Amino acid sequence: MKNLLIVVFIFMASAKILRGQAMSDSLDNVLSFEEYLGYVKQHHPLVKQANLRLNMGEATLLKARGGFDPKIEVDYDRKKFKDTEYYDQLNATFKIPTWYGVEFKANFEENKGEFLNPSKIVPDDGLYSAGVSFSLAQGLLTNDRMAMLKQARFFIDQTEAERNLLVNDLIFEASMAYFEWLEASNELTIYESFLANAEIRYQGILRSVEEGDIAAIDATEARITLQTRILNLEAARLKTRKASLKASTYLWLDDIPLEIEEEIKPVMPTETILSSSLLMEDETEIQEALTNHPKLRSIEAKVKGLEVDRGLKRNKLLPKLDLQYNFLTQDADQINSFNTANYKAFVNFSMPIFLRKERGDVRLANIKLQDANFERVSTSLNIQNKIMASKAEISSLRQQNNLIEDIVADYQTMLSAEERKFEVGESSVFLINAREQKLIEATLKANTVGIKYLNANATLFNSLGLFEPFLNE
């Protein structure tokens, strides 16, 4: 019995030494949550891919602005057959489009030939013209060029919001992967600690059985406990490795994927690090979050673009009335040579009888706009509910953490008391194992609740749609 008491004391002391050594080792090779997210934010390819969304919007805006670029057009047509010049025609035009469907243009025309159309006969030195063309009904207040440019500006806002949303989702998914790795690593540490306890206890009981202090069946029970601990440890080791590889998928450096080595351990982030890493240092009001949420900003830009499209479709219901007036002169270097006596005018009028195509386009535009508005309302409500649910979960899990910590402490006290009773012969190995099993379950539960608290904070970050300003550069 004395030998057994000595073994028990050795077990208690060794357990403390093992726990202290584990903590010391963990401080040498660690990857903190802050460092982990730093790599994700700075080097992950998806961040660069997300920036392509903004580049796409800028390219679309540049393309739309091209509709208002000045343009030079040159047409040259000549026919010669059997030494006969049928015609030789040159027409050069310079156009300047403006915002409200008005286009200024200057033209030089030089035509000659034996079979030239009489309407194309001009002075030998050519004919100059300067004039303007515009629309009086359809195309005056809005036209395709104007609508495309307005939509491109809204598309810039939409792509920026989508880029921020992509980065937010990336940080959220990376955070969840880190917390999964942390949970598995904590489980591994727990099982390692209790395996050491089981090994020491088993050796002590074997010694006591050999000396005849206790029955041999106690050694069998201790061996079952030891084998169970080894089995749990192996499962935890596999789970930890798989979780670390999953977390590794978010680690990149100079476009090269990184792999977390087995000896690297995660660290439970403090409240300060958690808040700063997830950009939640300042409490965000729900209404403010809804105003700045990238998902809602993307839908808002989409709605504005559809409103522009609807205005363009409504404008198509108007008749088409295009006017063009050009002053003519053969002396372009003399401004006063342009006068109303010499001109070329053009009028074009057209209007479909039933307007079925145009009315159908307007109806489709209204349906798309209503659909986008419904999406905006439902998305806003969904985000609001997610934010409230996440905040409620965080508050509940904070209380659960406090409760489970007390439960673990109480189970530890009960195990210690059972060990003291065993020392004086008033308990058994079965009761000690039962108490220890309850302590293991409570410790694992505390680990699970702690990780749930971290996951809830990451979910709140995702629901708020937060993003870092430097990612916009």
Short mmCIF file of C-alpha atoms in Angstrom, two decimals:
data_model
loop_
_atom_site.label_atom_id
_atom_site.label_comp_id
_atom_site.label_asym_id
_atom_site.label_seq_id
_atom_site.Cartn_x
_atom_site.Cartn_y
_atom_site.Cartn_z
CA MET A 1 0.00 0.00 0.00
CA LYS A 2 2.88 2.33 0.72
CA ASN A 3 4.24 1.73 -2.76
CA LEU A 4 0.87 2.63 -4.22
CA LEU A 5 0.79 5.89 -2.28
CA ILE A 6 4.23 6.74 -3.58
CA VAL A 7 3.10 6.02 -7.15
CA VAL A 8 0.03 8.24 -6.73
CA PHE A 9 2.13 11.15 -5.50
CA ILE A 10 4.53 10.61 -8.41
CA PHE A 11 1.54 10.62 -10.77
CA MET A 12 0.22 13.92 -9.43
CA ALA A 13 3.64 15.59 -9.59
CA SER A 14 4.40 14.18 -13.03
CA ALA A 15 1.08 15.39 -14.38
CA LYS A 16 1.88 18.93 -13.28
CA ILE A 17 5.36 18.71 -14.82
CA LEU A 18 3.93 17.41 -18.10
CA ARG A 19 1.37 20.20 -18.26
CA GLY A 20 4.04 22.82 -17.57
CA GLN A 21 6.36 21.31 -20.18
CA ALA A 22 3.57 21.27 -22.75
CA MET A 23 2.89 24.95 -22.18
CA SER A 24 6.59 25.77 -22.47
CA ASP A 25 6.92 23.82 -25.70
CA SER A 26 3.80 25.43 -27.17
CA LEU A 27 5.29 28.88 -26.77
CA ASP A 28 8.29 27.99 -28.94
CA ASN A 29 6.51 26.88 -32.14
CA VAL A 30 3.22 28.72 -32.44
CA LEU A 31 1.23 30.48 -35.13
CA SER A 32 -1.04 33.08 -33.57
CA PHE A 33 -4.42 34.00 -35.00
CA GLU A 34 -3.16 37.53 -35.70
CA GLU A 35 -0.14 36.28 -37.66
CA TYR A 36 -2.26 33.74 -39.51
CA LEU A 37 -4.79 36.31 -40.71
CA GLY A 38 -1.94 38.66 -41.59
CA TYR A 39 -0.64 36.11 -44.10
CA VAL A 40 -4.15 35.55 -45.46
CA LYS A 41 -4.88 39.25 -45.96
CA GLN A 42 -1.55 40.07 -47.55
CA HIS A 43 -0.73 37.06 -49.71
CA HIS A 44 -3.79 34.97 -50.52
CA PRO A 45 -4.44 34.86 -54.31
CA LEU A 46 -8.16 35.45 -53.79
CA VAL A 47 -7.38 38.95 -52.48
CA LYS A 48 -5.62 39.71 -55.75
CA GLN A 49 -8.43 38.04 -57.66
CA ALA A 50 -10.93 40.20 -55.80
CA ASN A 51 -9.06 43.31 -56.93
CA LEU A 52 -9.64 42.18 -60.50
CA ARG A 53 -13.33 42.87 -59.92
CA LEU A 54 -12.55 46.53 -59.40
CA ASN A 55 -10.27 46.53 -62.46
CA MET A 56 -13.16 45.08 -64.43
CA GLY A 57 -15.41 47.93 -63.31
CA GLU A 58 -12.80 50.52 -64.25
CA ALA A 59 -12.38 48.91 -67.67
CA THR A 60 -16.15 48.97 -68.18
CA LEU A 61 -16.23 52.68 -67.27
CA LEU A 62 -13.40 53.40 -69.70
CA LYS A 63 -15.29 51.57 -72.42
CA ALA A 64 -18.46 53.57 -71.73
CA ARG A 65 -16.56 56.86 -71.86
CA GLY A 66 -15.31 55.81 -75.28
CA GLY A 67 -18.83 56.47 -76.60
CA PHE A 68 -18.09 60.21 -76.22
CA ASP A 69 -14.67 60.15 -77.87
CA PRO A 70 -14.17 62.39 -80.93
CA LYS A 71 -14.00 60.34 -84.09
CA ILE A 72 -12.33 60.67 -87.47
CA GLU A 73 -13.88 58.86 -90.43
CA VAL A 74 -12.41 58.66 -93.91
CA ASP A 75 -14.18 57.02 -96.87
CA TYR A 76 -12.36 56.65 -100.18
CA ASP A 77 -13.99 54.98 -103.18
CA ARG A 78 -12.55 54.80 -106.70
CA LYS A 79 -13.41 52.93 -109.89
CA LYS A 80 -11.28 52.84 -113.04
CA PHE A 81 -11.83 50.52 -115.99
CA LYS A 82 -10.13 50.53 -119.46
CA ASP A 83 -8.48 53.91 -118.94
CA THR A 84 -11.81 55.36 -117.89
CA GLU A 85 -12.12 56.87 -114.40
CA TYR A 86 -15.70 56.18 -113.44
CA TYR A 87 -15.46 57.97 -110.10
CA ASP A 88 -12.99 59.00 -107.44
CA GLN A 89 -14.65 59.93 -104.13
CA LEU A 90 -13.11 61.11 -100.88
CA ASN A 91 -15.18 61.88 -97.77
CA ALA A 92 -13.46 62.82 -94.48
CA THR A 93 -15.44 63.58 -91.33
CA PHE A 94 -14.53 64.70 -87.80
CA LYS A 95 -17.28 64.13 -85.17
CA ILE A 96 -17.61 65.31 -81.57
CA PRO A 97 -20.46 63.61 -79.66
CA THR A 98 -21.84 65.42 -76.60
CA TRP A 99 -23.95 64.43 -73.60
CA TYR A 100 -27.52 65.26 -74.68
CA GLY A 101 -27.73 63.49 -78.04
CA VAL A 102 -26.09 66.39 -79.89
CA GLU A 103 -23.22 65.73 -82.26
CA PHE A 104 -20.99 68.34 -83.91
CA LYS A 105 -19.14 67.44 -87.05
CA ALA A 106 -16.93 68.92 -89.77
CA ASN A 107 -16.64 67.34 -93.21
CA PHE A 108 -14.50 67.56 -96.33
CA GLU A 109 -15.80 66.07 -99.59
CA GLU A 110 -13.95 65.75 -102.90
CA ASN A 111 -15.53 63.87 -105.81
CA LYS A 112 -14.70 63.55 -109.51
CA GLY A 113 -15.15 61.13 -112.38
CA GLU A 114 -16.97 60.71 -115.72
CA PHE A 115 -19.83 58.69 -114.27
CA LEU A 116 -20.22 60.52 -110.99
CA ASN A 117 -23.67 60.83 -109.46
CA PRO A 118 -24.78 64.42 -110.15
CA SER A 119 -25.72 64.93 -106.49
CA LYS A 120 -22.10 64.34 -105.53
CA ILE A 121 -20.61 66.97 -107.82
CA VAL A 122 -18.55 69.45 -105.80
CA PRO A 123 -16.07 72.24 -106.66
CA ASP A 124 -12.68 71.16 -107.97
CA ASP A 125 -11.00 72.07 -104.66
CA GLY A 126 -13.58 70.11 -102.68
CA LEU A 127 -16.46 71.11 -100.46
CA TYR A 128 -16.31 71.81 -96.73
CA SER A 129 -19.19 71.57 -94.33
CA ALA A 130 -19.75 72.15 -90.63
CA GLY A 131 -22.91 71.36 -88.80
CA VAL A 132 -24.78 69.64 -86.02
CA SER A 133 -27.10 66.64 -85.68
CA PHE A 134 -29.44 66.04 -82.77
CA SER A 135 -32.60 64.23 -81.71
CA LEU A 136 -35.73 66.07 -80.68
CA ALA A 137 -37.69 63.15 -79.17
CA GLN A 138 -36.13 59.73 -78.63
CA GLY A 139 -32.49 60.08 -77.63
CA LEU A 140 -32.57 63.70 -76.47
CA LEU A 141 -32.71 63.35 -72.65
CA THR A 142 -31.23 59.85 -72.61
CA ASN A 143 -29.64 57.55 -75.16
CA ASP A 144 -27.53 54.43 -75.32
CA ARG A 145 -24.25 56.29 -74.77
CA MET A 146 -25.56 58.18 -71.75
CA ALA A 147 -27.16 55.08 -70.23
CA MET A 148 -24.02 53.01 -70.71
CA LEU A 149 -21.86 55.61 -68.97
CA LYS A 150 -24.26 55.96 -66.02
CA GLN A 151 -24.49 52.19 -65.64
CA ALA A 152 -20.70 51.87 -65.79
CA ARG A 153 -20.36 54.33 -62.89
CA PHE A 154 -22.81 52.29 -60.83
CA PHE A 155 -20.97 49.14 -61.91
CA ILE A 156 -17.80 50.58 -60.34
CA ASP A 157 -19.62 50.77 -56.98
CA GLN A 158 -21.01 47.29 -57.49
CA THR A 159 -17.63 45.70 -58.29
CA GLU A 160 -16.01 47.46 -55.32
CA ALA A 161 -18.72 46.11 -53.02
CA GLU A 162 -18.37 42.61 -54.50
CA ARG A 163 -14.59 42.78 -54.05
CA ASN A 164 -15.01 43.70 -50.36
CA LEU A 165 -17.55 40.91 -49.95
CA LEU A 166 -15.15 38.37 -51.43
CA VAL A 167 -12.37 39.45 -49.07
CA ASN A 168 -14.76 39.36 -46.11
CA ASP A 169 -15.81 35.80 -46.98
CA LEU A 170 -12.18 34.77 -47.38
CA ILE A 171 -11.21 36.08 -43.93
CA PHE A 172 -14.29 34.42 -42.42
CA GLU A 173 -13.52 31.02 -43.97
CA ALA A 174 -9.84 31.27 -43.00
CA SER A 175 -10.81 32.16 -39.42
CA MET A 176 -13.16 29.19 -39.18
CA ALA A 177 -10.38 26.91 -40.47
CA TYR A 178 -7.96 28.27 -37.84
CA PHE A 179 -10.50 27.78 -35.05
CA GLU A 180 -11.15 24.22 -36.24
CA TRP A 181 -7.39 23.59 -36.08
CA LEU A 182 -7.27 25.18 -32.63
CA GLU A 183 -10.10 22.96 -31.35
CA ALA A 184 -8.40 19.81 -32.64
CA SER A 185 -5.03 20.90 -31.23
CA ASN A 186 -6.59 21.54 -27.82
CA GLU A 187 -8.20 18.10 -27.90
CA LEU A 188 -4.81 16.58 -28.69
CA THR A 189 -3.24 18.37 -25.72
CA ILE A 190 -6.04 17.21 -23.43
CA TYR A 191 -5.69 13.57 -24.47
CA GLU A 192 -1.88 13.74 -24.18
CA SER A 193 -2.20 15.00 -20.62
CA PHE A 194 -4.70 12.34 -19.53
CA LEU A 195 -2.75 9.61 -21.34
CA ALA A 196 0.26 10.47 -19.19
CA ASN A 197 -1.98 10.16 -16.11
CA ALA A 198 -3.27 6.76 -17.27
CA GLU A 199 0.24 5.46 -17.95
CA ILE A 200 1.53 6.46 -14.51
CA ARG A 201 -1.56 5.04 -12.82
CA TYR A 202 -1.27 1.77 -14.75
CA GLN A 203 2.38 1.33 -13.75
CA GLY A 204 1.55 2.03 -10.12
CA ILE A 205 -1.32 -0.45 -10.08
CA LEU A 206 0.85 -3.15 -11.71
CA ARG A 207 3.39 -2.63 -8.94
CA SER A 208 0.68 -2.89 -6.30
CA VAL A 209 -0.75 -6.07 -7.89
CA GLU A 210 2.71 -7.65 -7.89
CA GLU A 211 3.04 -6.88 -4.17
CA GLY A 212 -0.43 -8.20 -3.49
CA ASP A 213 -1.92 -4.91 -2.24
CA ILE A 214 -4.82 -4.90 -4.73
CA ALA A 215 -6.61 -7.41 -6.97
CA ALA A 216 -5.35 -8.25 -10.47
CA ILE A 217 -8.65 -7.13 -11.97
CA ASP A 218 -7.72 -3.55 -11.13
CA ALA A 219 -4.72 -3.86 -13.46
CA THR A 220 -7.02 -5.05 -16.24
CA GLU A 221 -9.28 -2.06 -15.75
CA ALA A 222 -6.32 0.31 -15.71
CA ARG A 223 -5.00 -1.27 -18.92
CA ILE A 224 -8.40 -0.80 -20.63
CA THR A 225 -8.35 2.84 -19.58
CA LEU A 226 -4.80 3.24 -20.91
CA GLN A 227 -5.67 1.66 -24.26
CA THR A 228 -8.76 3.84 -24.55
CA ARG A 229 -6.61 6.92 -23.90
CA ILE A 230 -4.14 5.81 -26.61
CA LEU A 231 -7.00 5.27 -29.05
CA ASN A 232 -8.46 8.71 -28.28
CA LEU A 233 -5.04 10.29 -28.67
CA GLU A 234 -4.46 8.72 -32.08
CA ALA A 235 -7.86 9.91 -33.30
CA ALA A 236 -7.11 13.40 -31.98
CA ARG A 237 -3.71 13.40 -33.68
CA LEU A 238 -5.31 12.55 -37.04
CA LYS A 239 -8.01 15.17 -36.54
CA THR A 240 -5.39 17.81 -35.73
CA ARG A 241 -3.32 17.02 -38.79
CA LYS A 242 -6.32 17.20 -41.10
CA ALA A 243 -7.39 20.51 -39.52
CA SER A 244 -3.88 21.98 -39.89
CA LEU A 245 -3.81 21.02 -43.57
CA LYS A 246 -7.20 22.67 -44.04
CA ALA A 247 -5.89 25.84 -42.40
CA SER A 248 -2.79 25.63 -44.62
CA THR A 249 -4.92 26.11 -47.74
CA TYR A 250 -5.29 29.79 -46.78
CA LEU A 251 -1.56 30.41 -46.28
CA TRP A 252 0.43 31.74 -49.23
CA LEU A 253 3.67 33.64 -49.69
CA ASP A 254 4.71 35.13 -53.04
CA ASP A 255 2.12 32.99 -54.86
CA ILE A 256 3.55 29.83 -53.26
CA PRO A 257 1.25 27.76 -51.03
CA LEU A 258 2.55 27.09 -47.50
CA GLU A 259 2.02 24.05 -45.30
CA ILE A 260 1.79 24.16 -41.52
CA GLU A 261 4.31 21.76 -40.02
CA GLU A 262 3.15 19.26 -37.44
CA GLU A 263 5.13 20.83 -34.59
CA ILE A 264 3.47 24.24 -35.13
CA LYS A 265 0.62 24.90 -32.71
CA PRO A 266 -2.24 27.42 -32.80
CA VAL A 267 -2.89 29.77 -29.90
CA MET A 268 -6.17 30.76 -28.30
CA PRO A 269 -6.56 34.47 -29.21
CA THR A 270 -7.30 36.97 -26.48
CA GLU A 271 -10.37 39.18 -26.65
CA THR A 272 -8.21 42.11 -27.78
CA ILE A 273 -6.50 40.17 -30.58
CA LEU A 274 -9.80 38.63 -31.67
CA SER A 275 -11.48 42.04 -31.90
CA SER A 276 -8.58 43.75 -33.69
CA SER A 277 -8.03 40.89 -36.16
CA LEU A 278 -11.73 40.76 -37.04
CA LEU A 279 -12.07 44.58 -37.10
CA MET A 280 -14.63 44.63 -34.29
CA GLU A 281 -12.82 46.84 -31.80
CA ASP A 282 -15.65 49.39 -31.97
CA GLU A 283 -19.20 48.21 -31.41
CA THR A 284 -21.06 48.53 -34.70
CA GLU A 285 -24.73 49.52 -34.68
CA ILE A 286 -26.99 47.39 -36.83
CA GLN A 287 -28.26 50.35 -38.86
CA GLU A 288 -24.70 51.51 -39.56
CA ALA A 289 -23.77 47.98 -40.61
CA LEU A 290 -26.72 47.83 -42.99
CA THR A 291 -25.73 51.16 -44.52
CA ASN A 292 -22.13 50.11 -45.22
CA HIS A 293 -22.65 46.40 -45.87
CA PRO A 294 -21.00 45.48 -49.20
CA LYS A 295 -23.80 43.07 -50.13
CA LEU A 296 -26.43 45.79 -49.79
CA ARG A 297 -24.20 48.32 -51.55
CA SER A 298 -23.83 45.89 -54.44
CA ILE A 299 -27.61 45.44 -54.69
CA GLU A 300 -28.12 49.21 -54.40
CA ALA A 301 -25.75 49.81 -57.33
CA LYS A 302 -27.57 47.09 -59.26
CA VAL A 303 -30.92 48.81 -58.59
CA LYS A 304 -29.61 52.16 -59.79
CA GLY A 305 -28.27 50.56 -62.95
CA LEU A 306 -31.66 48.96 -63.61
CA GLU A 307 -33.36 52.32 -63.07
CA VAL A 308 -31.13 53.81 -65.77
CA ASP A 309 -32.00 50.90 -68.07
CA ARG A 310 -35.72 51.42 -67.42
CA GLY A 311 -35.41 55.12 -68.24
CA LEU A 312 -33.72 54.23 -71.52
CA LYS A 313 -36.46 51.71 -72.36
CA ARG A 314 -39.15 54.29 -71.61
CA ASN A 315 -37.38 56.76 -73.86
CA LYS A 316 -37.67 54.23 -76.70
CA LEU A 317 -41.48 54.70 -76.55
CA LEU A 318 -41.02 58.19 -78.04
CA PRO A 319 -40.97 58.67 -81.81
CA LYS A 320 -37.61 58.99 -83.48
CA LEU A 321 -37.03 62.47 -84.87
CA ASP A 322 -33.47 63.22 -85.94
CA LEU A 323 -32.35 66.51 -87.47
CA GLN A 324 -29.12 67.42 -89.17
CA TYR A 325 -28.00 70.77 -90.53
CA ASN A 326 -24.69 71.55 -92.24
CA PHE A 327 -23.26 74.82 -93.56
CA LEU A 328 -21.43 74.43 -96.86
CA THR A 329 -18.43 76.32 -98.26
CA GLN A 330 -15.52 75.80 -100.58
CA ASP A 331 -13.32 78.24 -98.64
CA ALA A 332 -12.88 76.70 -95.19
CA ASP A 333 -10.19 79.24 -94.24
CA GLN A 334 -12.77 82.05 -94.33
CA ILE A 335 -15.25 81.74 -91.47
CA ASN A 336 -17.66 84.26 -92.98
CA SER A 337 -18.03 82.04 -96.01
CA PHE A 338 -20.37 79.82 -93.94
CA ASN A 339 -23.88 81.22 -94.32
CA THR A 340 -27.46 80.04 -94.41
CA ALA A 341 -27.68 80.34 -98.19
CA ASN A 342 -25.48 77.27 -98.66
CA TYR A 343 -26.53 74.31 -96.55
CA LYS A 344 -27.42 70.65 -96.47
CA ALA A 345 -30.24 69.49 -94.18
CA PHE A 346 -31.64 66.13 -93.17
CA VAL A 347 -34.77 65.08 -91.28
CA ASN A 348 -35.65 61.52 -90.23
CA PHE A 349 -38.88 60.49 -88.51
CA SER A 350 -39.97 56.98 -87.57
CA MET A 351 -42.32 55.39 -85.07
CA PRO A 352 -43.62 51.81 -84.74
CA ILE A 353 -47.41 51.62 -84.92
CA PHE A 354 -48.03 49.26 -82.00
CA LEU A 355 -44.80 49.73 -79.99
CA ARG A 356 -45.03 46.12 -78.82
CA LYS A 357 -41.27 45.60 -78.65
CA GLU A 358 -40.75 48.85 -76.78
CA ARG A 359 -43.64 48.22 -74.35
CA GLY A 360 -42.34 44.69 -73.77
CA ASP A 361 -38.86 46.06 -72.98
CA VAL A 362 -40.33 48.52 -70.47
CA ARG A 363 -42.35 45.77 -68.81
CA LEU A 364 -39.28 43.54 -68.52
CA ALA A 365 -37.26 46.44 -67.10
CA ASN A 366 -39.96 47.04 -64.46
CA ILE A 367 -39.96 43.35 -63.51
CA LYS A 368 -36.17 43.28 -63.16
CA LEU A 369 -36.27 46.43 -61.03
CA GLN A 370 -39.00 45.02 -58.78
CA ASP A 371 -37.04 41.80 -58.41
CA ALA A 372 -33.92 43.73 -57.38
CA ASN A 373 -35.92 45.80 -54.87
CA PHE A 374 -37.38 42.62 -53.35
CA GLU A 375 -33.86 41.20 -53.16
CA ARG A 376 -32.66 44.36 -51.38
CA VAL A 377 -35.43 44.19 -48.76
CA SER A 378 -35.06 40.46 -48.09
CA THR A 379 -31.25 40.66 -47.98
CA SER A 380 -31.38 43.59 -45.56
CA LEU A 381 -33.73 41.69 -43.24
CA ASN A 382 -31.63 38.53 -43.51
CA ILE A 383 -28.42 40.40 -42.64
CA GLN A 384 -30.12 42.19 -39.74
CA ASN A 385 -31.37 38.88 -38.30
CA LYS A 386 -27.94 37.27 -38.71
CA ILE A 387 -26.27 40.14 -36.86
CA MET A 388 -28.77 39.95 -34.00
CA ALA A 389 -28.48 36.15 -33.83
CA SER A 390 -24.67 36.33 -33.77
CA LYS A 391 -24.67 38.92 -31.00
CA ALA A 392 -27.12 36.83 -28.96
CA GLU A 393 -24.98 33.73 -29.49
CA ILE A 394 -21.83 35.55 -28.40
CA SER A 395 -23.53 36.78 -25.22
CA SER A 396 -24.84 33.27 -24.42
CA LEU A 397 -21.52 31.55 -25.13
CA ARG A 398 -19.70 34.04 -22.91
CA GLN A 399 -21.92 32.91 -20.01
CA GLN A 400 -21.54 29.26 -21.00
CA ASN A 401 -17.76 29.65 -20.90
CA ASN A 402 -17.93 30.91 -17.33
CA LEU A 403 -20.21 28.05 -16.31
CA ILE A 404 -18.17 25.32 -17.96
CA GLU A 405 -14.98 26.63 -16.35
CA ASP A 406 -16.61 26.26 -12.93
CA ILE A 407 -17.80 22.76 -13.86
CA VAL A 408 -14.29 21.71 -14.90
CA ALA A 409 -12.88 23.07 -11.65
CA ASP A 410 -15.48 21.16 -9.65
CA TYR A 411 -14.78 17.91 -11.50
CA GLN A 412 -11.07 18.43 -10.85
CA THR A 413 -11.84 18.87 -7.15
CA MET A 414 -13.93 15.69 -7.10
CA LEU A 415 -11.17 13.72 -8.86
CA SER A 416 -8.60 14.95 -6.37
CA ALA A 417 -10.89 13.97 -3.50
CA GLU A 418 -11.43 10.51 -5.00
CA GLU A 419 -7.67 10.05 -5.31
CA ARG A 420 -7.21 10.96 -1.63
CA LYS A 421 -9.92 8.46 -0.68
CA PHE A 422 -8.13 5.83 -2.78
CA GLU A 423 -4.92 6.56 -0.91
CA VAL A 424 -6.55 5.60 2.38
CA GLY A 425 -8.33 2.57 0.90
CA GLU A 426 -11.85 4.01 0.74
CA SER A 427 -12.16 4.11 -3.06
CA SER A 428 -11.32 2.04 -6.13
CA VAL A 429 -9.69 2.37 -9.52
CA PHE A 430 -13.14 2.17 -11.09
CA LEU A 431 -14.33 5.28 -9.22
CA ILE A 432 -11.17 7.18 -10.04
CA ASN A 433 -11.54 6.33 -13.73
CA ALA A 434 -15.18 7.36 -13.62
CA ARG A 435 -14.30 10.70 -12.03
CA GLU A 436 -11.49 11.25 -14.51
CA GLN A 437 -13.74 10.41 -17.45
CA LYS A 438 -16.21 13.06 -16.29
CA LEU A 439 -13.34 15.54 -16.04
CA ILE A 440 -12.22 14.67 -19.57
CA GLU A 441 -15.74 15.15 -20.92
CA ALA A 442 -16.09 18.49 -19.13
CA THR A 443 -12.67 19.64 -20.38
CA LEU A 444 -13.58 18.70 -23.96
CA LYS A 445 -16.90 20.47 -23.53
CA ALA A 446 -15.10 23.59 -22.32
CA ASN A 447 -12.88 23.42 -25.41
CA THR A 448 -15.92 23.08 -27.68
CA VAL A 449 -17.74 25.99 -26.05
CA GLY A 450 -14.63 28.16 -26.31
CA ILE A 451 -14.29 27.43 -30.02
CA LYS A 452 -18.00 28.07 -30.55
CA TYR A 453 -17.45 31.51 -29.00
CA LEU A 454 -14.65 32.21 -31.49
CA ASN A 455 -16.78 30.93 -34.38
CA ALA A 456 -19.65 33.18 -33.28
CA ASN A 457 -17.34 36.20 -33.42
CA ALA A 458 -16.19 35.20 -36.91
CA THR A 459 -19.82 34.80 -37.97
CA LEU A 460 -20.61 38.28 -36.63
CA PHE A 461 -17.67 39.66 -38.62
CA ASN A 462 -19.05 37.98 -41.73
CA SER A 463 -22.60 39.18 -41.06
CA LEU A 464 -21.42 42.77 -40.62
CA GLY A 465 -19.58 42.59 -43.95
CA LEU A 466 -16.47 44.21 -42.49
CA PHE A 467 -13.31 44.70 -44.56
CA GLU A 468 -9.97 46.41 -44.17
CA PRO A 469 -9.46 49.81 -45.85
CA PHE A 470 -5.94 48.91 -47.04
CA LEU A 471 -7.42 46.18 -49.21
CA ASN A 472 -9.01 48.90 -51.34
CA GLU A 473 -5.67 50.21 -52.50
#
